[in-house]
Amino acid sequence: MNDPNGLIEWNDRVHLFYQHDPAGPVPEKIAWGHASSADLWTWHDHPLALEPDPFGPDRDGCFSGCAVVADGHPHLLYTGVNGEHELPCLAQAADQDLIGWTRYPGNPVIGRPPPGEAVRAFRDHSAWRAGPTWYQVIGGGLQDRGGALFLYRSADLRNWQYAGVFAAAADYGLDGVIWECPDVFVLGDTTVVVVSVWDGQPPYAMWMTGQVTGHRFVPKTTGRSDSGHRYYAPQSLTLADGRRVAFGWLREALGELAGPDQSRVGVMSLPRELFLDQGGALRSRPARELAGARGDALVNRPVDGHGTANLALSARASHATEISITPAGRGVAAVGLRLAGADGHDVQVRVTAGGVEITEGRRRLTDAAAPRTAAPLTGPVGEVRAFYDGGVLEVYSPPAAPAAVICCRDGRYDRVVAEISGRPGRASLTAWSCGRSPDSR
Ligand code: FRU
């Protein structure tokens, strides 16, 4: 699997579609996979939602896109691939479970990239409504201005008028030859734009917060969504209670997985609640629903200064483990975690107020450069929450950017060692074995 797509809450379930080629792990004709959940951690698989139509403008692939509700019906805006062409297509839900989708016969709804612009790439969608008007931005790039977002407006989702470049990397000294998978939303009175930055380097997701002036987005503060090398193409939705929750694709290369199970290459991140800090930076923490996945407590006890605590990773290998470390007082400067296995090829996690660093053996799994933040982060470390599930490790300690990494997925790690440093250096540690549905991960 790759990008999450079309996130929508409908009839009390969150629907998560995703890029997926059912024919095999080498993506050739990409379809939309589909899963849904009532609690954000138990997921049910559904049949493919969109498959390339051999006679349609998406004959070579149904690439990424978003969901919106228009006239009481969920709609998908996605990128139809036809040879060299990547153009916006529309589909409407045919039932209340979002199993069947009816394509608009007039697809593609935009016949070519904006004329007059030196467009380098044009794909992926984020759409919203303001009064009677629909807006969408399409990701891509400009020959002379790098990664760019193209803004369109419409009265009916079918007829779109080009409204100009919404933002471009070079205008603000930002990275990226192409900005893929835009995700535009509002938190309070701040506009947030998340893009996936592609420029030949390891790609990463970048957030920008700022304001929209006329038809242009002006970023004020930017940063990385995650400090690992895996989290990419995130997309978010607003839940009924107002929280904004994102999922990202954790990239995995073919061949990284041992054994015959190559069809399961690539995983979805945990759901992340997004919020702004006082400096206007975008932060994330695990969605509160994840507490519902906690089963038996594996351990629950204090850990003293420079002390260590050992715990078995999970009583049942098929279950995930959550570890939470809450420093007591403000004296703890760093929290360390070590995933240990039989062969001594350990995963080391070090969390300070400034960020999360993870190494596996000699390999760095997080970015060497400190993640860009609105203000330098110093001081005591806050609560650290780590989730380990079949080789996937996600570590959260806001305000630092989280880190999602993929370690060896062969089940070699069976112990976690927690290490606390600083004065007075006391912390309480709790770990749970977490349940999960048979069809997740
Ligand atoms: C990002 C991306 C998107 C595209 C999709 C194809 O990972 O390249 O730009 O729509 O994946 O699967």
XYZ file of C-alpha atoms and ligand atoms in Angstrom:
453
model
C 0.000 0.000 0.000
C 0.959 3.611 -0.336
C -0.815 6.966 0.180
C -3.924 7.287 2.360
C -6.754 8.730 0.259
C -10.313 10.001 0.531
C -10.475 10.185 4.322
C -14.043 10.755 5.435
C -16.256 10.124 8.459
C -19.602 8.840 7.256
C -22.398 7.178 9.278
C -20.179 6.994 12.371
C -17.314 5.224 10.624
C -14.029 6.621 9.387
C -13.284 5.440 5.859
C -9.685 5.246 4.832
C -8.932 4.538 1.177
C -5.381 3.970 0.052
C -3.206 3.490 -3.002
C -2.865 -0.177 -3.758
C -2.154 -2.480 -6.691
C -3.981 -5.744 -6.064
C -1.887 -7.491 -8.758
C 1.327 -7.368 -6.763
C 3.852 -5.338 -4.843
C 5.245 -3.517 -7.909
C 2.656 -0.803 -8.544
C 1.564 -0.913 -12.169
C -2.170 -0.279 -12.217
C -3.019 1.431 -8.978
C -6.475 1.067 -7.482
C -8.031 2.400 -4.278
C -8.061 -0.036 -1.374
C -10.657 0.591 1.312
C -10.881 0.015 5.066
C -13.196 1.514 7.676
C -13.265 1.818 11.433
C -15.552 2.973 14.222
C -12.721 3.432 16.743
C -9.607 4.258 14.653
C -7.807 1.110 15.707
C -10.033 -1.824 14.654
C -10.142 -1.794 10.877
C -12.314 -3.770 8.506
C -11.249 -4.398 4.954
C -13.662 -3.728 2.115
C -13.480 -4.494 -1.605
C -11.481 -2.157 -3.851
C -13.299 1.157 -4.181
C -11.876 2.335 -7.502
C -10.094 0.310 -10.142
C -8.688 1.571 -13.429
C -11.393 1.564 -16.096
C -9.858 0.113 -19.280
C -11.856 2.585 -21.378
C -11.681 5.593 -19.065
C -9.319 8.484 -18.403
C -8.009 6.460 -15.433
C -7.147 3.354 -17.486
C -3.562 3.276 -16.181
C -4.244 4.060 -12.549
C -6.430 5.741 -9.966
C -3.881 7.922 -8.202
C -4.325 9.915 -5.001
C -7.223 12.134 -4.076
C -9.659 13.289 -1.442
C -13.299 12.950 -0.370
C -15.895 15.683 0.054
C -19.634 15.663 0.730
C -21.709 17.539 -1.856
C -25.542 17.590 -1.891
C -25.551 14.972 0.868
C -23.406 12.480 -1.084
C -19.739 11.604 -0.588
C -17.646 12.299 -3.671
C -14.061 11.438 -4.535
C -11.742 13.700 -6.489
C -8.781 11.650 -7.666
C -6.064 11.612 -10.282
C -6.853 9.512 -13.336
C -3.750 8.252 -15.141
C -3.885 7.653 -18.888
C -0.466 7.264 -20.453
C 1.351 10.562 -19.878
C -1.773 12.303 -18.645
C -2.624 12.687 -14.976
C -5.952 14.508 -14.712
C -8.654 15.094 -12.076
C -11.610 12.705 -12.063
C -14.813 12.636 -9.981
C -16.840 9.742 -8.547
C -19.942 9.674 -6.345
C -20.801 7.118 -3.651
C -23.400 4.613 -4.842
C -24.343 3.364 -1.358
C -24.186 4.338 2.313
C -21.264 1.980 3.073
C -19.121 3.668 0.419
C -18.515 0.314 -1.252
C -19.614 1.227 -4.782
C -18.612 4.408 -6.649
C -20.086 5.853 -9.840
C -17.730 7.788 -12.052
C -18.851 11.065 -13.567
C -19.235 10.417 -17.316
C -17.636 13.781 -18.098
C -14.286 12.793 -16.564
C -11.667 14.176 -16.497
C -13.186 17.256 -14.870
C -10.127 19.330 -15.800
C -8.855 18.546 -19.303
C -5.242 19.687 -18.975
C -2.839 21.416 -16.591
C -3.239 25.205 -16.416
C -2.233 26.780 -19.727
C 0.348 29.527 -19.458
C 2.189 27.922 -16.532
C 5.422 25.924 -16.973
C 3.940 22.873 -15.242
C 6.282 20.027 -14.337
C 3.782 17.773 -12.531
C 0.065 17.982 -11.829
C -1.629 15.474 -9.529
C -3.290 14.800 -6.145
C -6.135 16.802 -4.652
C -7.379 18.591 -1.570
C -10.821 20.192 -1.742
C -13.019 22.298 0.529
C -16.073 24.509 0.317
C -16.423 28.186 1.225
C -20.069 29.288 1.019
C -21.417 28.206 -2.368
C -17.949 27.793 -3.907
C -15.803 24.684 -4.038
C -12.052 25.031 -4.076
C -9.406 22.447 -4.785
C -5.665 22.571 -4.883
C -3.778 20.182 -7.116
C -0.173 19.323 -6.291
C 2.775 19.406 -8.666
C 5.610 21.657 -9.685
C 6.666 24.544 -11.918
C 9.852 24.488 -14.023
C 11.147 27.710 -12.483
C 9.508 27.805 -9.026
C 9.774 24.213 -7.790
C 6.990 22.435 -5.916
C 3.676 24.188 -6.493
C -0.019 24.008 -5.696
C -2.577 25.005 -8.318
C -5.869 26.481 -7.125
C -9.211 25.887 -8.874
C -12.784 26.936 -8.067
C -16.144 25.453 -8.982
C -19.861 25.714 -8.254
C -20.573 21.991 -8.715
C -17.334 19.904 -8.550
C -17.672 19.271 -12.313
C -16.752 22.551 -13.953
C -13.558 24.091 -12.635
C -11.929 27.460 -13.286
C -8.227 27.998 -12.715
C -7.589 30.638 -10.038
C -3.761 30.720 -10.009
C -0.754 29.351 -8.158
C -1.781 28.903 -4.512
C 1.836 28.570 -3.311
C 5.214 27.677 -4.827
C 8.373 26.474 -3.062
C 10.843 28.954 -4.563
C 8.678 31.955 -3.622
C 9.393 31.198 0.032
C 12.805 29.510 -0.156
C 11.280 26.110 0.578
C 12.387 22.655 -0.615
C 10.929 20.544 -3.356
C 10.924 20.123 -7.111
C 7.438 18.662 -6.758
C 4.903 19.024 -3.960
C 2.715 15.933 -3.950
C -0.396 15.047 -1.978
C -1.501 18.476 -0.726
C -3.687 18.557 2.389
C -5.274 21.941 3.138
C -7.339 22.640 6.266
C -8.037 25.266 8.897
C -7.230 25.091 12.624
C -8.696 28.045 14.499
C -7.933 31.043 12.280
C -4.792 29.518 10.772
C -4.604 27.799 7.397
C -2.486 24.657 7.392
C -1.032 23.202 4.204
C 0.791 19.877 4.305
C 2.696 18.719 1.218
C 4.921 15.787 0.407
C 8.248 17.115 -0.763
C 9.897 15.274 -3.626
C 13.242 16.410 -4.997
C 15.452 13.394 -5.448
C 16.434 13.377 -1.757
C 14.640 11.085 0.680
C 11.137 12.473 0.389
C 9.365 13.838 3.437
C 6.122 15.522 4.534
C 6.284 19.236 5.346
C 3.680 21.370 7.076
C 3.215 25.095 6.557
C 0.978 27.332 8.633
C -0.085 30.769 7.470
C -2.908 32.757 5.924
C -4.739 32.886 2.636
C -4.684 36.306 1.012
C -6.882 36.509 -2.075
C -6.099 33.267 -3.889
C -2.614 32.813 -2.468
C -1.416 30.971 0.582
C 1.377 32.760 2.447
C 3.269 30.414 4.790
C 4.638 31.862 7.994
C 5.989 28.831 9.830
C 7.084 25.483 8.387
C 8.463 22.208 9.667
C 8.699 18.486 9.109
C 5.688 16.368 9.988
C 7.897 13.514 11.167
C 11.582 13.099 11.849
C 11.856 9.557 10.437
C 12.404 8.710 6.763
C 9.167 6.834 6.285
C 6.169 9.073 6.912
C 4.905 10.379 3.578
C 1.799 11.537 1.721
C -0.232 12.196 4.882
C -3.868 13.168 4.617
C -6.232 14.288 7.369
C -9.916 14.637 8.128
C -12.015 16.550 10.646
C -13.910 14.198 12.960
C -17.470 14.945 14.105
C -16.087 16.264 17.421
C -13.856 18.762 15.633
C -10.478 17.045 16.014
C -8.253 16.923 12.961
C -6.698 13.489 12.520
C -4.017 12.499 10.001
C -2.742 9.204 8.633
C 0.479 8.835 6.650
C 1.991 6.131 4.524
C 5.115 4.581 6.053
C 7.203 3.958 2.959
C 8.842 0.615 2.601
C 10.870 -0.614 -0.342
C 10.306 -3.867 -2.075
C 12.837 -6.373 -0.807
C 12.980 -4.906 2.690
C 10.547 -7.537 3.834
C 11.921 -10.967 4.456
C 10.020 -13.970 3.169
C 7.242 -14.405 0.671
C 4.948 -11.771 2.182
C 5.991 -9.033 -0.240
C 2.389 -8.165 -1.020
C 2.161 -6.426 2.352
C 4.920 -3.960 1.605
C 4.170 -0.480 3.002
C 2.047 0.278 6.066
C -0.280 2.979 7.358
C 0.789 5.103 10.322
C -1.209 5.345 13.491
C -3.847 8.089 13.501
C -2.361 11.398 14.688
C -4.313 14.253 16.220
C -3.092 17.572 14.848
C -3.000 20.795 16.830
C -1.207 24.143 16.803
C 1.167 25.213 19.555
C 1.458 28.772 20.808
C 4.086 29.603 18.183
C 1.737 28.522 15.389
C 3.621 25.287 14.691
C 1.734 22.127 13.724
C 2.113 19.367 16.320
C 0.838 15.840 16.508
C -0.011 13.339 19.209
C -1.513 9.852 19.024
C -5.292 9.936 18.513
C -6.977 9.506 21.876
C -8.916 6.477 20.580
C -5.702 4.447 20.728
C -6.056 4.221 24.502
C -8.994 1.922 23.756
C -6.614 -0.627 22.231
C -4.811 -1.119 25.534
C -5.212 -4.574 26.959
C -3.273 -6.140 29.798
C -0.728 -3.900 31.532
C 2.645 -5.577 31.070
C 4.326 -3.331 33.604
C 3.426 -0.296 35.676
C 6.074 1.081 37.994
C 8.429 3.951 38.733
C 11.923 4.094 37.255
C 14.605 5.970 39.202
C 17.363 8.296 37.963
C 19.802 6.665 35.580
C 17.794 3.548 36.119
C 16.614 1.034 33.645
C 13.518 -1.080 33.380
C 13.266 -4.242 31.347
C 10.052 -5.516 29.911
C 9.029 -8.188 27.495
C 7.874 -6.564 24.267
C 4.658 -8.421 24.043
C 3.267 -11.540 25.553
C 1.766 -12.404 22.178
C 3.828 -11.719 19.095
C 0.743 -10.828 17.066
C -0.093 -7.973 19.411
C 1.258 -4.466 19.500
C 2.867 -2.908 22.561
C 2.449 0.637 23.850
C 4.996 2.058 26.272
C 4.321 5.312 28.103
C 6.948 7.074 30.193
C 5.911 10.090 32.218
C 8.782 11.982 33.836
C 8.064 13.127 37.378
C 8.901 16.765 38.045
C 10.898 18.734 35.519
C 14.295 17.113 36.003
C 14.304 14.432 33.325
C 16.451 15.580 30.387
C 16.290 12.459 28.259
C 14.388 9.241 27.981
C 15.991 6.278 26.271
C 14.364 3.130 24.995
C 16.131 0.142 23.548
C 14.471 -2.635 21.604
C 16.615 -5.641 22.278
C 16.778 -8.985 20.544
C 18.891 -12.073 20.753
C 21.617 -10.975 18.314
C 22.558 -7.656 19.932
C 21.473 -5.660 16.848
C 19.453 -3.246 18.962
C 17.220 -0.280 18.165
C 18.117 2.760 20.268
C 15.618 5.550 20.877
C 16.641 8.798 22.553
C 14.023 11.426 23.297
C 14.816 14.936 24.478
C 12.699 18.076 24.370
C 14.398 18.830 21.037
C 13.423 15.689 19.233
C 13.406 11.953 18.775
C 16.504 10.137 17.504
C 16.376 6.484 16.521
C 19.179 4.219 15.323
C 19.174 0.535 14.452
C 22.665 -0.860 14.756
C 24.690 1.809 12.919
C 21.803 2.938 10.737
C 20.118 6.244 11.559
C 16.396 5.899 11.195
C 15.648 9.557 11.929
C 16.818 12.691 10.182
C 20.290 13.905 11.123
C 19.248 17.541 10.836
C 17.103 18.623 13.757
C 13.555 18.922 12.478
C 12.768 22.506 11.609
C 10.652 23.996 14.339
C 9.190 27.385 15.111
C 11.463 27.796 18.143
C 14.354 25.724 19.488
C 13.063 23.081 21.834
C 15.006 22.755 25.059
C 14.141 21.849 28.625
C 12.770 18.758 30.260
C 11.255 16.016 28.207
C 7.499 15.488 28.389
C 5.530 12.268 28.248
C 6.965 9.783 25.763
C 4.669 7.289 24.090
C 6.091 4.553 21.901
C 4.092 2.033 19.884
C 5.723 -1.105 18.526
C 3.862 -3.387 16.165
C 5.544 -6.018 14.023
C 8.678 -4.000 13.290
C 6.937 -0.624 13.046
C 7.903 1.797 15.805
C 6.266 5.183 16.341
C 7.528 7.497 19.067
C 5.652 10.591 20.211
C 6.695 13.268 22.661
C 5.112 16.598 21.744
C 6.202 19.284 21.112
C 8.954 17.427 19.234
C 7.973 16.004 15.853
C 7.064 12.322 16.133
C 9.213 9.653 14.526
C 7.776 6.683 12.686
C 10.383 4.138 11.646
C 10.424 0.597 10.346
C 12.891 -1.730 12.007
C 13.558 -5.327 11.102
C 10.132 -6.868 10.615
C 11.212 -10.400 11.391
C 10.099 -10.332 15.005
C 13.647 -10.338 16.373
C 12.965 -7.777 19.108
C 11.470 -9.250 22.215
C 12.487 -6.864 25.000
C 12.352 -3.138 25.678
C 14.771 -1.487 28.039
C 13.832 1.967 29.278
C 16.570 4.369 30.415
C 15.942 7.653 32.170
C 18.596 10.329 32.623
C 18.723 13.724 34.311
C 18.218 15.004 37.825
C 16.270 13.992 39.798
C 15.392 11.644 36.952
C 12.307 9.862 38.124
C 9.626 8.629 35.851
C 6.733 6.259 35.815
C 6.570 3.651 33.136
C 3.528 1.776 31.937
C 3.313 -0.661 29.066
C 0.358 -2.441 27.585
C -0.192 -5.263 25.202
C -2.582 -3.825 22.619
C -5.285 -5.710 20.818
C -5.730 -5.426 17.126
C -8.054 -6.705 14.499
C -6.893 -9.751 12.521
C -6.944 -7.844 9.260
C -4.828 -4.851 10.299
C -1.124 -4.611 9.441
C 2.816 9.900 -3.697
C 2.287 9.528 -5.060
C 1.209 10.485 -5.514
C 0.439 9.668 -6.512
C 0.494 8.312 -5.881
C 0.598 7.168 -6.856
O 3.334 8.805 -3.003
O 3.332 9.464 -6.006
O 1.733 11.684 -6.040
O -0.873 10.138 -6.644
O 1.626 8.274 -5.050
O 0.440 5.938 -6.184
